[in-house]
Tab-separated table of C-alpha atoms in Angstrom:
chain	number	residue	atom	x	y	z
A	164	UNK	CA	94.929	43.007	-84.991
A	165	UNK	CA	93.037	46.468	-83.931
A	166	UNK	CA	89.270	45.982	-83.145
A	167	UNK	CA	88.800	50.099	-82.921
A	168	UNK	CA	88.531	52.491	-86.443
A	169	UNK	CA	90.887	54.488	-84.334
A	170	UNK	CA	94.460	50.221	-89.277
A	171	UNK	CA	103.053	37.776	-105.902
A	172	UNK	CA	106.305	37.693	-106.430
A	173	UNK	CA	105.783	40.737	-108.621
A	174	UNK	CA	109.271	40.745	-110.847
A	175	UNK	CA	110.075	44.162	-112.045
A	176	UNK	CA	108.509	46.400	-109.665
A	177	UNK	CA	111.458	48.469	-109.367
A	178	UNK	CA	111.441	49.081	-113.164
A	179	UNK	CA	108.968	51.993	-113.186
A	180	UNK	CA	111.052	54.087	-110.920
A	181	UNK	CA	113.699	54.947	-113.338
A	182	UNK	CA	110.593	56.895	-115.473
A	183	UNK	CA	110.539	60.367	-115.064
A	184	UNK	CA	107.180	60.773	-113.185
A	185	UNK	CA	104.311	62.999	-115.526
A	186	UNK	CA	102.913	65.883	-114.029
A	187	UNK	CA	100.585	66.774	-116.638
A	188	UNK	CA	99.728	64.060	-119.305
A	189	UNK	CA	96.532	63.765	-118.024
A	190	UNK	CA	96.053	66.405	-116.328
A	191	UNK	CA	92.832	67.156	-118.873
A	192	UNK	CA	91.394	64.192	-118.542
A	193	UNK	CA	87.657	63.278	-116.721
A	194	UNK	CA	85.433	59.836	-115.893
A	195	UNK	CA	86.885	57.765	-112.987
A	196	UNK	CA	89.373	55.105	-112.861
A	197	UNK	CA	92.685	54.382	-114.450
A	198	UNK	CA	91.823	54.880	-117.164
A	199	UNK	CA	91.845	58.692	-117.475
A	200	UNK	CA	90.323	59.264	-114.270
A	201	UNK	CA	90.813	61.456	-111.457
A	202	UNK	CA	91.225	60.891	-107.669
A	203	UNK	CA	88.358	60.888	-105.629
A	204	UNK	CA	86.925	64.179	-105.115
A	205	UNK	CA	84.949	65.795	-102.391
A	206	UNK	CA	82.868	62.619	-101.015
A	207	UNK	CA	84.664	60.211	-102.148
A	208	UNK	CA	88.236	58.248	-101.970
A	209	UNK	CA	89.960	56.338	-104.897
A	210	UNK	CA	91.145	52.947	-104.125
A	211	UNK	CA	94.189	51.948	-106.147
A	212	UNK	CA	94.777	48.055	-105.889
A	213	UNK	CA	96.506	45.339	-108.092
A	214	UNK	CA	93.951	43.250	-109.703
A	215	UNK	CA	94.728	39.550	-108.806
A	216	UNK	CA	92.887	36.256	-107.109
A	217	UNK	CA	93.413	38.690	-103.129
A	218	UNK	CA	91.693	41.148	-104.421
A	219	UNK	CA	88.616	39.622	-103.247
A	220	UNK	CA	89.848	40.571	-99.805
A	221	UNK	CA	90.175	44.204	-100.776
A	222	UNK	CA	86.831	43.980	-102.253
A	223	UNK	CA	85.229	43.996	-98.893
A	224	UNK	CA	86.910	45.724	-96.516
A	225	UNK	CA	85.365	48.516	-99.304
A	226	UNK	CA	82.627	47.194	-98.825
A	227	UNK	CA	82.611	47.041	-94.837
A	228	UNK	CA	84.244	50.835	-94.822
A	229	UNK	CA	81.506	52.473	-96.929
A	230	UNK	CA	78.697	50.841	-94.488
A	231	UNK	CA	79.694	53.093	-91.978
A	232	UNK	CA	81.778	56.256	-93.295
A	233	UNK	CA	79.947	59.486	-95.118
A	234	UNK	CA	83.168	59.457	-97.612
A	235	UNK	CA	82.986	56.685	-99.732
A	236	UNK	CA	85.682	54.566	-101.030
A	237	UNK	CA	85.818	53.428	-104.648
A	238	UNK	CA	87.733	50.377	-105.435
A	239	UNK	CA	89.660	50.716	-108.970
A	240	UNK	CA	91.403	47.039	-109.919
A	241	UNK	CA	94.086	47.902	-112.046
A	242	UNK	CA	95.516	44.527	-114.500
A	243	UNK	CA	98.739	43.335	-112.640
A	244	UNK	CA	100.242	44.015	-116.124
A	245	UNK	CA	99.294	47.299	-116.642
A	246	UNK	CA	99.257	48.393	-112.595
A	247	UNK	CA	102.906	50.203	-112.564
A	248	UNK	CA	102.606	52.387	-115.734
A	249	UNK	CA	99.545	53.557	-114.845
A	250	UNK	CA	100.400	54.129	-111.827
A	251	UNK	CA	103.135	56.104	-112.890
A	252	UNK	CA	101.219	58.363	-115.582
A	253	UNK	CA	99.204	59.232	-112.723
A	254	UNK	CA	100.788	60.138	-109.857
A	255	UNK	CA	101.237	64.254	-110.591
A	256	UNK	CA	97.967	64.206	-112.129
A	257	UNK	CA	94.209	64.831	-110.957
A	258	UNK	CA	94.205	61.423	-112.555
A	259	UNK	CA	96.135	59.891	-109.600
A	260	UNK	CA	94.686	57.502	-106.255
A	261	UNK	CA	93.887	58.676	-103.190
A	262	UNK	CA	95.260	55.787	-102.023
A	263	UNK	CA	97.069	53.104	-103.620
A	264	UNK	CA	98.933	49.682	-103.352
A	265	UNK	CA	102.946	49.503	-103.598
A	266	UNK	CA	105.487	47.061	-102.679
A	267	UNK	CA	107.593	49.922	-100.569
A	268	UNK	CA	110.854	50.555	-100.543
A	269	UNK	CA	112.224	51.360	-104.483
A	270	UNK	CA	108.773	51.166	-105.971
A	271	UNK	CA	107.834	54.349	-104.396
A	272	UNK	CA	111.086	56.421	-103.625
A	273	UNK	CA	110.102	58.397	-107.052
A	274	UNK	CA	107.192	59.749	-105.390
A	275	UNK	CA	108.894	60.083	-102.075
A	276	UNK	CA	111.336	62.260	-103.461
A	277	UNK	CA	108.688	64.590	-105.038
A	278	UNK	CA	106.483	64.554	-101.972
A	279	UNK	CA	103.716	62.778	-103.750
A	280	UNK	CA	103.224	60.074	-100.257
A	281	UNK	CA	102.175	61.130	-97.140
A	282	UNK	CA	104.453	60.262	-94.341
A	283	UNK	CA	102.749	58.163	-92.029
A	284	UNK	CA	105.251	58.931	-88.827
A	285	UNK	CA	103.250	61.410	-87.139
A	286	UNK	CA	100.270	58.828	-87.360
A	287	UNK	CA	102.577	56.316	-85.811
A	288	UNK	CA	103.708	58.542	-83.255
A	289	UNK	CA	100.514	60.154	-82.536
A	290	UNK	CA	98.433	56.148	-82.921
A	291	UNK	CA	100.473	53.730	-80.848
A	292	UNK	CA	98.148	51.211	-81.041
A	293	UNK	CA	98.256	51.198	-84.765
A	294	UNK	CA	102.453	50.881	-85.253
A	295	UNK	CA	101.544	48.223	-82.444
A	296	UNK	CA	99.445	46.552	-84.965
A	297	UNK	CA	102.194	45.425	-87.441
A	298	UNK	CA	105.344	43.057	-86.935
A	299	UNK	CA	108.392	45.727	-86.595
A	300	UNK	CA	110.068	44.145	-89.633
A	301	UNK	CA	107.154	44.200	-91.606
A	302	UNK	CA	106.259	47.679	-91.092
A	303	UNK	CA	110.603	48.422	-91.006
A	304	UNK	CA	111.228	46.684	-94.968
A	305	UNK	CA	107.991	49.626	-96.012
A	306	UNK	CA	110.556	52.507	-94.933
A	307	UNK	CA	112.114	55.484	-97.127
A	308	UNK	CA	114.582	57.564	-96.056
A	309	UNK	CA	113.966	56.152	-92.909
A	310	UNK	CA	110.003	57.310	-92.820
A	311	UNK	CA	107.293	55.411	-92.871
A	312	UNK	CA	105.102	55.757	-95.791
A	313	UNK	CA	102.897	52.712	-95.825
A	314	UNK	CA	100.861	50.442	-94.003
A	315	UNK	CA	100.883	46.868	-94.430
A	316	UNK	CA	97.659	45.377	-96.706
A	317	UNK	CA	98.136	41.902	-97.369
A	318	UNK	CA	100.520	38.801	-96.692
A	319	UNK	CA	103.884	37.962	-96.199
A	320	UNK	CA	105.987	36.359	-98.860
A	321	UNK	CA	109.503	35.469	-97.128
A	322	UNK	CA	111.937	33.666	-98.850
A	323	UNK	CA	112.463	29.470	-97.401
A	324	UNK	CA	114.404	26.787	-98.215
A	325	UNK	CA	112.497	24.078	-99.318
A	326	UNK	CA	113.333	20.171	-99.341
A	327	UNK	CA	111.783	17.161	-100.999
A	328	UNK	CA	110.975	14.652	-98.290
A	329	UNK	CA	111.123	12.149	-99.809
A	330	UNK	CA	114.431	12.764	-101.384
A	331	UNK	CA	115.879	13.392	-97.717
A	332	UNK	CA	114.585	10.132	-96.119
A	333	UNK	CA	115.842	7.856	-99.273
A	334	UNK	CA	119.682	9.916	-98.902
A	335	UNK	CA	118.979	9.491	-94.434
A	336	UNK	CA	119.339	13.416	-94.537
A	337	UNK	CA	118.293	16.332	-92.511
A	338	UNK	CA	117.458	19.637	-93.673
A	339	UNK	CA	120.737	21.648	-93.035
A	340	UNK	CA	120.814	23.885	-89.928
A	341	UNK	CA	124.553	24.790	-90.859
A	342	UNK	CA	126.584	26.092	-94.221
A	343	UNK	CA	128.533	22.822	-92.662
A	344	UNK	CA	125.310	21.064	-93.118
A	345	UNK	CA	124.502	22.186	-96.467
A	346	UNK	CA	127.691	21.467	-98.078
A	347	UNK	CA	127.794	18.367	-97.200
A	348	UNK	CA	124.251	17.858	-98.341
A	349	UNK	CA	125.444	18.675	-102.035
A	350	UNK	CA	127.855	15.812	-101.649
A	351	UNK	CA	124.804	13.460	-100.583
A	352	UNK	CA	122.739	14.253	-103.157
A	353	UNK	CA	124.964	14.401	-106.277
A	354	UNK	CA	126.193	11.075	-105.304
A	355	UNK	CA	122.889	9.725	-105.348
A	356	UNK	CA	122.354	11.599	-108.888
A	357	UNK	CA	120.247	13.872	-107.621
A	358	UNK	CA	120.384	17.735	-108.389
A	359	UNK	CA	120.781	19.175	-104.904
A	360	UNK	CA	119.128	22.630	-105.288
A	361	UNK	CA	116.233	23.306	-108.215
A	362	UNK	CA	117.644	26.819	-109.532
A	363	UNK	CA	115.777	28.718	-112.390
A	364	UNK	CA	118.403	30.306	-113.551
A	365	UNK	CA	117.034	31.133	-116.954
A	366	UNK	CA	115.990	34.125	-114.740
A	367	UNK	CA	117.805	36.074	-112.368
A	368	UNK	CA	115.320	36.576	-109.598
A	369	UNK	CA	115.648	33.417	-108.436
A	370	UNK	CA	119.497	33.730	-108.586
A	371	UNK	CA	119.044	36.847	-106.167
A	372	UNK	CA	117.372	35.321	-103.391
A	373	UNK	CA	120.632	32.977	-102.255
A	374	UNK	CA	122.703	36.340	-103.126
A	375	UNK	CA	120.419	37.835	-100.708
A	376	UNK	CA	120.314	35.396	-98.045
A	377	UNK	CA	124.197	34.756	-98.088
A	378	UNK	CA	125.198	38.608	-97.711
A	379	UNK	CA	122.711	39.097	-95.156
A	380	UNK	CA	123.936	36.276	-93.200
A	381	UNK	CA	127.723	37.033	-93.855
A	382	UNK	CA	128.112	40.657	-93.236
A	383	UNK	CA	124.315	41.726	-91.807
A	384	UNK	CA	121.936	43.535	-92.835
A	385	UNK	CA	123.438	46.480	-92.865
A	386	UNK	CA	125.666	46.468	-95.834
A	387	UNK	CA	122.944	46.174	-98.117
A	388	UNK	CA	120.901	48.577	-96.517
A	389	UNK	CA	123.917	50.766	-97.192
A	390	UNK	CA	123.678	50.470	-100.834
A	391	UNK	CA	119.656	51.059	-100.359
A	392	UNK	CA	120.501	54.180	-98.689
A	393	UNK	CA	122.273	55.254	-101.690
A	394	UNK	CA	126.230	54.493	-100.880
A	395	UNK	CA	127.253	52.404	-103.695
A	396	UNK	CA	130.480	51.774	-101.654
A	397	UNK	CA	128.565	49.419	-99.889
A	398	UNK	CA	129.041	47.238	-103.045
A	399	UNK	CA	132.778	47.312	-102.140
A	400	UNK	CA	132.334	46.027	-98.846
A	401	UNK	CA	134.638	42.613	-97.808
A	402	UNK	CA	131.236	40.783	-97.332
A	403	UNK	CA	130.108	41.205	-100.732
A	404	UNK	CA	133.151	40.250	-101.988
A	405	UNK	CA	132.618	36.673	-99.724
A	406	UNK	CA	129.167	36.474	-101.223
A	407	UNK	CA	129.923	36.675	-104.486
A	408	UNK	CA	133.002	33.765	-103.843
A	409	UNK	CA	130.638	31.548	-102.217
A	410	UNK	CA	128.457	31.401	-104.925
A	411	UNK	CA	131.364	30.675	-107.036
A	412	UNK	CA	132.138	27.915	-104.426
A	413	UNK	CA	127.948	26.615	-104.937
A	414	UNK	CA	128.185	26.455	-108.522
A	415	UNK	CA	131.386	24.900	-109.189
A	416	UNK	CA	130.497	22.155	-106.279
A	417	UNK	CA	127.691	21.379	-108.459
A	418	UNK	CA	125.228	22.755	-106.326
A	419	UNK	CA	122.984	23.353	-109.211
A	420	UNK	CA	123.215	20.872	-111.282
A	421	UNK	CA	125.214	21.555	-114.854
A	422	UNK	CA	121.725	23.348	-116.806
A	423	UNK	CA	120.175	25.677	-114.268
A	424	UNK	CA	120.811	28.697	-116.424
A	425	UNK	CA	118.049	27.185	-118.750
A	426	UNK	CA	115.485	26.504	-116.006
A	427	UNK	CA	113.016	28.542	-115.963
A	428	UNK	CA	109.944	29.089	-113.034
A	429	UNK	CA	107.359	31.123	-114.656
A	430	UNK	CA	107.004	27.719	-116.998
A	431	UNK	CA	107.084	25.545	-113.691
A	432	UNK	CA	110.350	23.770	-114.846
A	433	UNK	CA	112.606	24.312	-111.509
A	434	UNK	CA	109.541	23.268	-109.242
A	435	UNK	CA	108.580	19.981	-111.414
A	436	UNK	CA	112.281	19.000	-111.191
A	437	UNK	CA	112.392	19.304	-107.451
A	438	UNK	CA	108.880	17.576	-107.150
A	439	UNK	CA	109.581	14.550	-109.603
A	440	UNK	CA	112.601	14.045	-106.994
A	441	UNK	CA	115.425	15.242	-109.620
A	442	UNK	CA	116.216	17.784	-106.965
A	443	UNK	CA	115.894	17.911	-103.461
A	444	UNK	CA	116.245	21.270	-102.424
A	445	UNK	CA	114.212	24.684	-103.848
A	446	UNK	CA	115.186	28.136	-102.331
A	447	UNK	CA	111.931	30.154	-103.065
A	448	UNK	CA	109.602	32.892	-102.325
A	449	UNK	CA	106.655	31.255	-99.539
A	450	UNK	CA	104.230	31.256	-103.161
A	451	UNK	CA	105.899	28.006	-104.135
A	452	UNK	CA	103.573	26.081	-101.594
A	453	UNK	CA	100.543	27.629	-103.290
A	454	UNK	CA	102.491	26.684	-107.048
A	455	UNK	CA	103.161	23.060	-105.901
A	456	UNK	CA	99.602	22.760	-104.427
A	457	UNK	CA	98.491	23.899	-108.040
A	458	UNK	CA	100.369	21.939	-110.325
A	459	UNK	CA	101.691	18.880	-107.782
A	460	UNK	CA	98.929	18.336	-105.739
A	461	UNK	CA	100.190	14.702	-104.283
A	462	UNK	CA	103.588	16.620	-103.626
A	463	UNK	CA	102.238	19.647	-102.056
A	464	UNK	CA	100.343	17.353	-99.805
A	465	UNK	CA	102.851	15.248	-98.404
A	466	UNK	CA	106.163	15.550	-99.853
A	467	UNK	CA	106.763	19.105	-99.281
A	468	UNK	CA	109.271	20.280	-96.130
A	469	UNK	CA	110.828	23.745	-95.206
A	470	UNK	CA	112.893	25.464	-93.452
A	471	UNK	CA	115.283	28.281	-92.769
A	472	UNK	CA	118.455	29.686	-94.690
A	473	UNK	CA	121.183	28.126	-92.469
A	474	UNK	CA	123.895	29.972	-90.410
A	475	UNK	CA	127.075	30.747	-91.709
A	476	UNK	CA	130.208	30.051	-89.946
A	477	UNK	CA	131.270	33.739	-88.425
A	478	UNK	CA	128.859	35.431	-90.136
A	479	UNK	CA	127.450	38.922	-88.829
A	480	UNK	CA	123.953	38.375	-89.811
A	481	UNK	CA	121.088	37.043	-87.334
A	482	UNK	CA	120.677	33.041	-88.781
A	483	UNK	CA	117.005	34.495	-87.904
A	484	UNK	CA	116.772	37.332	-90.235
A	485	UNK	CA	114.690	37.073	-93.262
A	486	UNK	CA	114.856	38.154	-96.921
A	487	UNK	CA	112.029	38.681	-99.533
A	488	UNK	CA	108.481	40.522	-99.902
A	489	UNK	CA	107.926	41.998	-96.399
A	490	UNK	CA	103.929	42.346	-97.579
A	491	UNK	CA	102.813	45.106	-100.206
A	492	UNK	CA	101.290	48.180	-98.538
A	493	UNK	CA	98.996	51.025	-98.631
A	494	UNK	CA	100.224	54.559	-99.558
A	495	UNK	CA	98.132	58.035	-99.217
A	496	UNK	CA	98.916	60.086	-102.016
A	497	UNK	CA	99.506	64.268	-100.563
A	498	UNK	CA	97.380	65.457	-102.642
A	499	UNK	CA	94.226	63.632	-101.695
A	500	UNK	CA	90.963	66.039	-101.362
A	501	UNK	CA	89.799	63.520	-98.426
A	502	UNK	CA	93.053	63.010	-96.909
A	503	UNK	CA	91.285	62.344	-93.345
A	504	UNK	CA	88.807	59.974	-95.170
A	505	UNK	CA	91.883	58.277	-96.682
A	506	UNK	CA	93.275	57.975	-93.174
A	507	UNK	CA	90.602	56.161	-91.835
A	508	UNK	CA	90.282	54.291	-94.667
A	509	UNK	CA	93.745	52.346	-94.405
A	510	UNK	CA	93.179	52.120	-90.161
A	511	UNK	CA	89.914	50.252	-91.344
A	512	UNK	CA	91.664	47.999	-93.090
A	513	UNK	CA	93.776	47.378	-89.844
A	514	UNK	CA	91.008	45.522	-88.008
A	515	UNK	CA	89.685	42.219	-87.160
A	516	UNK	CA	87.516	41.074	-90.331
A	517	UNK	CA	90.398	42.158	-92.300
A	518	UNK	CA	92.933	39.863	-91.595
A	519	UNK	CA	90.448	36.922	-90.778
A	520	UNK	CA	89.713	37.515	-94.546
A	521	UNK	CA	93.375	37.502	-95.532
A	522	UNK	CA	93.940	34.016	-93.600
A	523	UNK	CA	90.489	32.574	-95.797
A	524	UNK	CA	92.094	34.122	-98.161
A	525	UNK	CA	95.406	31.653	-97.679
A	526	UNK	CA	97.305	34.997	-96.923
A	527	UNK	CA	99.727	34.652	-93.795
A	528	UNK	CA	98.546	38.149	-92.267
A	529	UNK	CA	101.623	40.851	-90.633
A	530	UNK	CA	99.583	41.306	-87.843
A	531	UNK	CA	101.238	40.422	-84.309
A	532	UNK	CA	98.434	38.617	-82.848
A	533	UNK	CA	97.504	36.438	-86.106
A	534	UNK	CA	99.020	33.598	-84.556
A	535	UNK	CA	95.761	32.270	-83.391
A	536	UNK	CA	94.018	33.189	-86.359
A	537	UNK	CA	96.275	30.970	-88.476
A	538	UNK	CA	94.393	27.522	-87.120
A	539	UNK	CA	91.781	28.492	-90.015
A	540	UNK	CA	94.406	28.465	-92.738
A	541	UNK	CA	93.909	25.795	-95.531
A	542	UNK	CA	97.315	24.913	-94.050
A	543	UNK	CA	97.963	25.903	-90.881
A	544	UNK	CA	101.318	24.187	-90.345
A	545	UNK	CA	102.394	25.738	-93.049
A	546	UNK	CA	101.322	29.308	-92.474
A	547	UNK	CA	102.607	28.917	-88.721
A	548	UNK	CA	105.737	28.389	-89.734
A	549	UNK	CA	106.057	31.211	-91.672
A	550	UNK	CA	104.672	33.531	-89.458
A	551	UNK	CA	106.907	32.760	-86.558
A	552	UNK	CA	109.995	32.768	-88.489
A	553	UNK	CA	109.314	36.080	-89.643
A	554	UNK	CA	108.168	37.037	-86.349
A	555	UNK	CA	110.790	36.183	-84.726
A	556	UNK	CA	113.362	37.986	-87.084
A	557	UNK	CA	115.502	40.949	-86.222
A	558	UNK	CA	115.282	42.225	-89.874
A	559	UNK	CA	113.409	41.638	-93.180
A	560	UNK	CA	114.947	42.804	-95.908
A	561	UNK	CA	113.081	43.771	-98.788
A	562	UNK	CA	114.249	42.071	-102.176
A	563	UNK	CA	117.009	44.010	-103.369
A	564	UNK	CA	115.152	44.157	-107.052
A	565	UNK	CA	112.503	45.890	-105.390
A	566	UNK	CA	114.676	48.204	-102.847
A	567	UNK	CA	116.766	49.293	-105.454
A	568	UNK	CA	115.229	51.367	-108.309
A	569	UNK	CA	115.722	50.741	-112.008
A	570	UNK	CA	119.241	52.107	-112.701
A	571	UNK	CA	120.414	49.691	-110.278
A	572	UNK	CA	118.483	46.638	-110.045
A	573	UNK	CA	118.345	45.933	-114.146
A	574	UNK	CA	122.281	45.866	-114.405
A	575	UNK	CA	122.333	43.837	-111.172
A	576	UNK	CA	120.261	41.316	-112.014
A	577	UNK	CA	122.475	41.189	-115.347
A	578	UNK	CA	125.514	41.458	-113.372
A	579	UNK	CA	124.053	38.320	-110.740
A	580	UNK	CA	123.455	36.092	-113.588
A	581	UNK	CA	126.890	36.462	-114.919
A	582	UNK	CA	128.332	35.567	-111.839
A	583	UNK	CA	126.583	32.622	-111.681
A	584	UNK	CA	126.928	31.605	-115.615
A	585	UNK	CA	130.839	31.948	-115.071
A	586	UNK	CA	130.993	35.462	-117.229
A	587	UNK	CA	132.077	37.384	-114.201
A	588	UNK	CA	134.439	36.332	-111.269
A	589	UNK	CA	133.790	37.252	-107.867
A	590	UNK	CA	136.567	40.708	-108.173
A	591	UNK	CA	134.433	40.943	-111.167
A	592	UNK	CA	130.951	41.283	-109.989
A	593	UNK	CA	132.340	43.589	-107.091
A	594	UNK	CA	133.927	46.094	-109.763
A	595	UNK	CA	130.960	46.071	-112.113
A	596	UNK	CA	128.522	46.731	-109.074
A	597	UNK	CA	130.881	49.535	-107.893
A	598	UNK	CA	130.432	51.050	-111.229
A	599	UNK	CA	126.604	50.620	-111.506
C-alpha cells in the first residue's frame, strides 16, 4: 500500500438503478447528513459510507485525514437498509455526498450516465503509483463504460467452494480440482447419504454464484461482460446455453439434494446443514467463514476447508479467474465544492494505517503488497488464501446482480431460479434472457 498522501454480500444493490434519479426533491432542504442535508460546502467534505460492524475502519481514516488537511471530512453512516434510497434521492441534489461508498459496476451506471461521478482515469494516468496501489482485477470489476470511477475502500469478498472436512476424510475424498472431480464427488457423497452441495435455494443469489462460475469458466469472461456492456445477444451465446444445461445436469444428478429450493441463508439453514455434516460442500461468498465462526464456532475452527471453482473440460475461461464482490469503492460525486479536498481524501485512504486497519478489522485488503500484512489476520491461513487466489486471477467479475441494473438482474434472478426449480429448460432460460 502507498505510504505518500500523493490513495457484505449486499443483495439488491442493483435495484436502485432502475429509479429515475431526483434532481430536485430536496433541493430546498438544509442541516447536514442524509437526512435532508447537503454536501459539504466550502471547508468541508461529506463522507457517504454504509453503516455496518467496518465502519469502524472508516471512522478513522476520518479521523487521521482531518489531523492534517485544512478541509475537513465529515463522516455520515447511512443504515445499510436505508443506504441506496437515500443515496438515490440525493444524488442531483445539494443534498448529495461529496464522496460516497458503492459497490461499482450497475450500482452506479445511473449516475455515470448523467455525469454525476468523476472519472478517476486522468488521476490514474496522471498518479501511477496510485493505479499501482490496487490488484488490476480489483480496480478492473469498479469499471463503467470502460472508465474508472472508483477506488477500492474495503475487502474482498470472492466467491469459494467450501468443503466439510470432516465429511471428505470419512468418504477418503479430495476437494475436486476437475468438473471430472466434482462429479464424481456427487456420486461419493449421495451414496454415503450425504447432500453433496448446501444450496439456499429459497433465494436466488446463491443460485447465481455456480451460474456465474460455470459461464465464466465455459465460455470466459467475456460473454458476460458482453451482456454488461449492454448486448443482450450475449445471452444467446453457445456458452450460456452449456451453462444453463449443466446446471440441469447438477440438479437432476442430485447435486443438491431434493429441498434446496426451501433452504434459505439469511436464516443460517444451508450453512448449519453443511456444518452438522448433512452436506459436504457450500459454494459461497468468502463471508461464510466469518458466518460459521459466528454461529459454528467448533466448525469454523477446525472443520472448515476451501478451495477453488474447478476447471472445466475445454472451457475458455482461466480455472484462475474469480467471481463475486471485487471490494466496494469510493466515488467523487462532480459536483463536489472541494473536489481537490475530495481527491486527497480517497488517496488518504490509500495508505499504510488504512489497510493495517482493514486486516484488524478481519478485512482481506486489495492492496498488492498486503500479503505480509495478512500474518496479523485473526486467520491468516484463511485470508492468505484468498488473497492469492484473487491475486493471481486474470479477471474478477463482479456479481452479475450487481453489474447488471434493475431491469435486468430482477427477471434474472427470477429466470435463474426457474431453471433450477425445473420451470424453465435450458432453450428456455436462453429465450427468456434474450427477451429481458
Amino acid at each position: 500500500m502507498r505510504t505518500n498522501l500523493s490513495p457484505r454480500r449486499v443483495r439488491g444493490i442493483a435495484a436502485f438503478t432502475a429509479a429515475v434519479l431526483a434532481s430536485s426533491v430536496l433541493a430546498a432542504c438544509g442541516s447536514s447528513g442524509p437526512d435532508g442535508a447537503g454536501g459539504g460546502g466550502e471547508g468541508t467534505i461529506d463522507v457517504w459510507v454504509y453503516q455496518d460492524a467496518s465502519t469502524k475502519v472508516q471512522e478513522k481514516v476520518v479521523e487521521r485525514f482531518n489531523k492534517q488537511s485544512d478541509v475537513k471530512a465529515e463522516l455520515v453512516q447511512v443504515p445499510g437498509d436505508t443506504y441506496l434510497d437515500k443515496l438515490r434521492t440525493s444524488m442531483g441534489t445539494p443534498n448529495a455526498p461529496d464522496v460516497f461508498f458503492n459497490w461499482g459496476g450497475g450500482s452506479i451506471a445511473n449516475f455515470v450516465e448523467k455525469d454525476m461521478v468523476v472519472d478517476l482515469g486522468p488521476e490514474f494516468a496522471k498518479d501511477a503509483e496510485l493505479k499501482k496501489t490496487f490488484i488490476q482485477s480489483i480496480l478492473d470489476a469498479g469499471k463503467v463504460d470502460g472508465k474508472y470511477y472508483g477506488v477500492p475502500m474495503r475487502g474482498m469478498q470472492p466467491v469459494i467452494l467450501f468443503h466439510n472436512k470432516d465429511v471428505f476424510e470419512k468418504a477418503g475424498a479430495e476437494p475436486p480440482e476437475t468438473w471430472e472431480d466434482l462429479l464424481k464427488l456427487i456420486d461419493t457423497f449421495k451414496k454415503d447419504g450425504v447432500t453433496p452441495f448446501a444450496l439456499a435455494g429459497a433465494d436466488a443469489w446463491p443460485e447465481l454464484m455456480w451460474i456465474e462460475y460455470l459461464l465464466d469458466r465455459i465460455g470466459g469472461p467475456e460473454v458476460f461482460q458482453r451482456i454488461q456492456d449492454g448486448d443482450k445477444s450475449g445471452w444467446g451465446d453457445p456458452a450460456v446455453l452449456e451453462t444453463a444445461e449443466t446446471i440441469k445436469d447438477l440438479v437432476d444428478r442430485g447435486a443438491f439434494g431434493k429441498n434446496f429450493s426451501s433452504v434459505n441463508y439469511t436464516a443460517d439453514g444451508a450453512s448449519t446443514l453443511f456444518a452438522k455434516d448433512r452436506a459436504a460442500m457450500h459454494l459461497m461468498g468468502s463471508w461464510e467463514y466469518a458466518n460459521q465462526k459466528a454461529n459454528q464456532p467448533e466448525f469454523a475452527k477446525s472443520g472448515l476447508g476451501w478451495s477453488a471453482f474447478p476447471a472445466v473440460p475445454g472451457g475458455k475461461g482461466d480455472p484462475k479467474n474469480v467471481v463475486g464482490n471485487p471490494t466496494n469503492y469510493w466515488s467523487i460525486n462532480t459536483k463536489a465544492e472541494e473536489r481537490d479536498a475530495a481527491l486527497e481524501f480517497v488517496k488518504f485512504a490509500a495508505q499504510d494505517a488504512y489497510a493495517e486497519d482493514l486486516v484488524a478489522n478481519g478485512d482481506v485488503p486489495t492492496t498488492t503488497d498486503a500479503a505480509e500484512r495478512l500474518k496479523a489476520h485473526s486467520a491468516p491461513e484463511y485470508a492468505s488464501f484468498q488473497y492469492e487466489m484473487v491475486k493471481a486471477a486474470p479477471s474478477f467479475t463482479l456479481s452479475w446482480d450487481q453489474a447488471l441494473p434493475a431491469q435486468q438482474a430482477t427477471p434474472m434472478q427470477t429466470n435463474i431460479q426457474k431453471l433450477f426449480n425445473g420451470q424453465l429448460t435450458p432453450q428456455q432460460f436462453v429465450d427468456a434472457m434474450k427477451d429481458v
